């Protein structure tokens, strides 16, 4: 007999979180991009516009990743982990590239974080697989 964890939130709360969480994360991400672009200087219209476009792109891509992953088979642990890690790596890489730093540390940091996120998620999905 398999034991399942009790659900704390209702199905409607989970459904709302699928849309609210990407919007909130996108707003934070867009603000972070705008702050990175201005390099401590005054706020300009192009920085704000870049933040808004980045927030919208993050929201759309986050929702798309969630929708694609919901349609995949649950036993494809490596693919689930790879898609999420790639999204996290690309988001971090773009965010870090807005600082104006050299491209080498951006790429190295992005690859290391993507690999770490992949390993973490693969371990989580593999150890919590349905028996």
PDB file of C-alpha atoms in Angstrom:
ATOM      1  CA  UNK A   1       0.000   0.000   0.000  1.00  0.00           C
ATOM      2  CA  UNK A   2       1.541   3.265  -1.104  1.00  0.00           C
ATOM      3  CA  UNK A   3       1.340   6.249   1.182  1.00  0.00           C
ATOM      4  CA  UNK A   4       0.614   9.583  -0.406  1.00  0.00           C
ATOM      5  CA  UNK A   5       1.271  12.933   1.145  1.00  0.00           C
ATOM      6  CA  UNK A   6      -1.836  14.868   2.091  1.00  0.00           C
ATOM      7  CA  UNK A   7      -2.599  17.822  -0.130  1.00  0.00           C
ATOM      8  CA  UNK A   8      -2.630  21.110   1.711  1.00  0.00           C
ATOM      9  CA  UNK A   9      -4.084  23.243  -1.075  1.00  0.00           C
ATOM     10  CA  UNK A  10      -7.137  22.589  -3.196  1.00  0.00           C
ATOM     11  CA  UNK A  11      -6.995  21.941  -6.932  1.00  0.00           C
ATOM     12  CA  UNK A  12      -8.215  25.467  -7.644  1.00  0.00           C
ATOM     13  CA  UNK A  13      -5.350  26.897  -5.575  1.00  0.00           C
ATOM     14  CA  UNK A  14      -2.869  24.814  -7.586  1.00  0.00           C
ATOM     15  CA  UNK A  15      -4.468  25.965 -10.831  1.00  0.00           C
ATOM     16  CA  UNK A  16      -4.218  29.619  -9.768  1.00  0.00           C
ATOM     17  CA  UNK A  17      -0.599  29.176  -8.674  1.00  0.00           C
ATOM     18  CA  UNK A  18       0.295  27.848 -12.145  1.00  0.00           C
ATOM     19  CA  UNK A  19      -0.517  31.306 -13.514  1.00  0.00           C
ATOM     20  CA  UNK A  20       0.223  33.616 -10.573  1.00  0.00           C
ATOM     21  CA  UNK A  21       3.706  32.263  -9.812  1.00  0.00           C
ATOM     22  CA  UNK A  22       5.115  32.922 -13.315  1.00  0.00           C
ATOM     23  CA  UNK A  23       3.665  36.445 -13.251  1.00  0.00           C
ATOM     24  CA  UNK A  24       5.232  37.248  -9.870  1.00  0.00           C
ATOM     25  CA  UNK A  25       8.559  35.661 -10.833  1.00  0.00           C
ATOM     26  CA  UNK A  26       8.479  37.515 -14.154  1.00  0.00           C
ATOM     27  CA  UNK A  27       7.934  40.848 -12.417  1.00  0.00           C
ATOM     28  CA  UNK A  28      10.878  40.199 -10.096  1.00  0.00           C
ATOM     29  CA  UNK A  29      13.024  39.039 -13.020  1.00  0.00           C
ATOM     30  CA  UNK A  30      12.148  42.086 -15.135  1.00  0.00           C
ATOM     31  CA  UNK A  31      12.996  44.430 -12.276  1.00  0.00           C
ATOM     32  CA  UNK A  32      16.295  42.638 -11.773  1.00  0.00           C
ATOM     33  CA  UNK A  33      17.161  42.980 -15.479  1.00  0.00           C
ATOM     34  CA  UNK A  34      16.391  46.701 -15.387  1.00  0.00           C
ATOM     35  CA  UNK A  35      18.552  47.184 -12.295  1.00  0.00           C
ATOM     36  CA  UNK A  36      21.444  45.246 -13.848  1.00  0.00           C
ATOM     37  CA  UNK A  37      21.249  47.300 -17.038  1.00  0.00           C
ATOM     38  CA  UNK A  38      21.481  50.691 -15.355  1.00  0.00           C
ATOM     39  CA  UNK A  39      24.745  49.841 -13.527  1.00  0.00           C
ATOM     40  CA  UNK A  40      23.887  52.089 -10.564  1.00  0.00           C
ATOM     41  CA  UNK A  41      23.163  55.096 -12.769  1.00  0.00           C
ATOM     42  CA  UNK A  42      19.912  56.974 -13.239  1.00  0.00           C
ATOM     43  CA  UNK A  43      16.802  55.151 -14.371  1.00  0.00           C
ATOM     44  CA  UNK A  44      16.270  55.527 -18.112  1.00  0.00           C
ATOM     45  CA  UNK A  45      13.375  54.639 -20.361  1.00  0.00           C
ATOM     46  CA  UNK A  46      15.393  51.992 -22.174  1.00  0.00           C
ATOM     47  CA  UNK A  47      16.205  50.268 -18.886  1.00  0.00           C
ATOM     48  CA  UNK A  48      12.542  50.205 -17.911  1.00  0.00           C
ATOM     49  CA  UNK A  49      11.505  48.988 -21.373  1.00  0.00           C
ATOM     50  CA  UNK A  50      14.125  46.252 -21.258  1.00  0.00           C
ATOM     51  CA  UNK A  51      12.848  45.191 -17.842  1.00  0.00           C
ATOM     52  CA  UNK A  52       9.248  45.071 -19.035  1.00  0.00           C
ATOM     53  CA  UNK A  53      10.106  43.060 -22.161  1.00  0.00           C
ATOM     54  CA  UNK A  54      12.283  40.719 -20.135  1.00  0.00           C
ATOM     55  CA  UNK A  55       9.490  40.209 -17.617  1.00  0.00           C
ATOM     56  CA  UNK A  56       6.998  39.412 -20.369  1.00  0.00           C
ATOM     57  CA  UNK A  57       9.409  37.010 -22.077  1.00  0.00           C
ATOM     58  CA  UNK A  58      10.167  35.289 -18.765  1.00  0.00           C
ATOM     59  CA  UNK A  59       6.463  34.888 -17.988  1.00  0.00           C
ATOM     60  CA  UNK A  60       5.623  33.477 -21.410  1.00  0.00           C
ATOM     61  CA  UNK A  61       8.570  31.076 -21.402  1.00  0.00           C
ATOM     62  CA  UNK A  62       7.900  29.972 -17.840  1.00  0.00           C
ATOM     63  CA  UNK A  63       4.264  29.198 -18.635  1.00  0.00           C
ATOM     64  CA  UNK A  64       5.317  27.422 -21.848  1.00  0.00           C
ATOM     65  CA  UNK A  65       7.847  25.266 -19.986  1.00  0.00           C
ATOM     66  CA  UNK A  66       5.236  24.287 -17.402  1.00  0.00           C
ATOM     67  CA  UNK A  67       2.684  23.440 -20.102  1.00  0.00           C
ATOM     68  CA  UNK A  68       5.177  21.367 -22.104  1.00  0.00           C
ATOM     69  CA  UNK A  69       6.328  19.478 -19.025  1.00  0.00           C
ATOM     70  CA  UNK A  70       2.750  18.687 -18.025  1.00  0.00           C
ATOM     71  CA  UNK A  71       2.269  16.921 -21.355  1.00  0.00           C
ATOM     72  CA  UNK A  72       5.411  14.771 -21.082  1.00  0.00           C
ATOM     73  CA  UNK A  73       5.420  11.315 -19.564  1.00  0.00           C
ATOM     74  CA  UNK A  74       6.278  11.365 -15.881  1.00  0.00           C
ATOM     75  CA  UNK A  75       8.936   8.659 -16.205  1.00  0.00           C
ATOM     76  CA  UNK A  76      11.201  10.853 -18.377  1.00  0.00           C
ATOM     77  CA  UNK A  77      13.110  12.206 -15.379  1.00  0.00           C
ATOM     78  CA  UNK A  78      16.179  13.284 -17.330  1.00  0.00           C
ATOM     79  CA  UNK A  79      14.119  15.232 -19.875  1.00  0.00           C
ATOM     80  CA  UNK A  80      12.092  16.996 -17.182  1.00  0.00           C
ATOM     81  CA  UNK A  81      15.275  17.940 -15.335  1.00  0.00           C
ATOM     82  CA  UNK A  82      17.011  19.026 -18.551  1.00  0.00           C
ATOM     83  CA  UNK A  83      14.183  21.325 -19.678  1.00  0.00           C
ATOM     84  CA  UNK A  84      13.927  23.015 -16.288  1.00  0.00           C
ATOM     85  CA  UNK A  85      17.696  23.318 -15.937  1.00  0.00           C
ATOM     86  CA  UNK A  86      17.999  24.795 -19.429  1.00  0.00           C
ATOM     87  CA  UNK A  87      15.321  27.372 -18.623  1.00  0.00           C
ATOM     88  CA  UNK A  88      17.058  28.290 -15.363  1.00  0.00           C
ATOM     89  CA  UNK A  89      20.445  28.484 -17.080  1.00  0.00           C
ATOM     90  CA  UNK A  90      19.234  30.675 -19.925  1.00  0.00           C
ATOM     91  CA  UNK A  91      17.397  32.981 -17.505  1.00  0.00           C
ATOM     92  CA  UNK A  92      20.471  33.317 -15.312  1.00  0.00           C
ATOM     93  CA  UNK A  93      22.791  33.766 -18.286  1.00  0.00           C
ATOM     94  CA  UNK A  94      20.698  36.586 -19.726  1.00  0.00           C
ATOM     95  CA  UNK A  95      20.412  38.220 -16.321  1.00  0.00           C
ATOM     96  CA  UNK A  96      24.164  38.020 -15.759  1.00  0.00           C
ATOM     97  CA  UNK A  97      24.934  39.256 -19.274  1.00  0.00           C
ATOM     98  CA  UNK A  98      23.051  42.485 -18.549  1.00  0.00           C
ATOM     99  CA  UNK A  99      25.732  43.478 -16.040  1.00  0.00           C
ATOM    100  CA  UNK A 100      28.159  44.229 -18.877  1.00  0.00           C
ATOM    101  CA  UNK A 101      30.736  41.752 -17.594  1.00  0.00           C
ATOM    102  CA  UNK A 102      33.019  39.809 -19.937  1.00  0.00           C
ATOM    103  CA  UNK A 103      31.334  36.879 -21.720  1.00  0.00           C
ATOM    104  CA  UNK A 104      33.630  34.168 -20.285  1.00  0.00           C
ATOM    105  CA  UNK A 105      32.492  34.417 -16.655  1.00  0.00           C
ATOM    106  CA  UNK A 106      28.893  34.650 -17.862  1.00  0.00           C
ATOM    107  CA  UNK A 107      29.180  31.404 -19.824  1.00  0.00           C
ATOM    108  CA  UNK A 108      31.123  29.582 -17.099  1.00  0.00           C
ATOM    109  CA  UNK A 109      28.657  30.576 -14.392  1.00  0.00           C
ATOM    110  CA  UNK A 110      25.682  29.713 -16.577  1.00  0.00           C
ATOM    111  CA  UNK A 111      27.027  26.264 -17.461  1.00  0.00           C
ATOM    112  CA  UNK A 112      27.909  25.477 -13.841  1.00  0.00           C
ATOM    113  CA  UNK A 113      24.515  26.582 -12.533  1.00  0.00           C
ATOM    114  CA  UNK A 114      22.689  24.703 -15.295  1.00  0.00           C
ATOM    115  CA  UNK A 115      24.622  21.522 -14.528  1.00  0.00           C
ATOM    116  CA  UNK A 116      23.975  21.885 -10.790  1.00  0.00           C
ATOM    117  CA  UNK A 117      20.256  22.484 -11.314  1.00  0.00           C
ATOM    118  CA  UNK A 118      20.074  19.481 -13.666  1.00  0.00           C
ATOM    119  CA  UNK A 119      21.786  17.183 -11.148  1.00  0.00           C
ATOM    120  CA  UNK A 120      19.608  18.431  -8.305  1.00  0.00           C
ATOM    121  CA  UNK A 121      16.360  18.039 -10.234  1.00  0.00           C
ATOM    122  CA  UNK A 122      17.315  14.675 -11.726  1.00  0.00           C
ATOM    123  CA  UNK A 123      18.119  13.357  -8.258  1.00  0.00           C
ATOM    124  CA  UNK A 124      14.836  14.723  -6.917  1.00  0.00           C
ATOM    125  CA  UNK A 125      12.723  13.306  -9.741  1.00  0.00           C
ATOM    126  CA  UNK A 126      14.539   9.957  -9.736  1.00  0.00           C
ATOM    127  CA  UNK A 127      14.270   9.410  -5.977  1.00  0.00           C
ATOM    128  CA  UNK A 128      10.615  10.428  -5.844  1.00  0.00           C
ATOM    129  CA  UNK A 129       9.517   8.331  -8.813  1.00  0.00           C
ATOM    130  CA  UNK A 130       6.414   6.213  -8.438  1.00  0.00           C
ATOM    131  CA  UNK A 131       7.387   2.664  -7.535  1.00  0.00           C
TER     132      UNK A 131
END
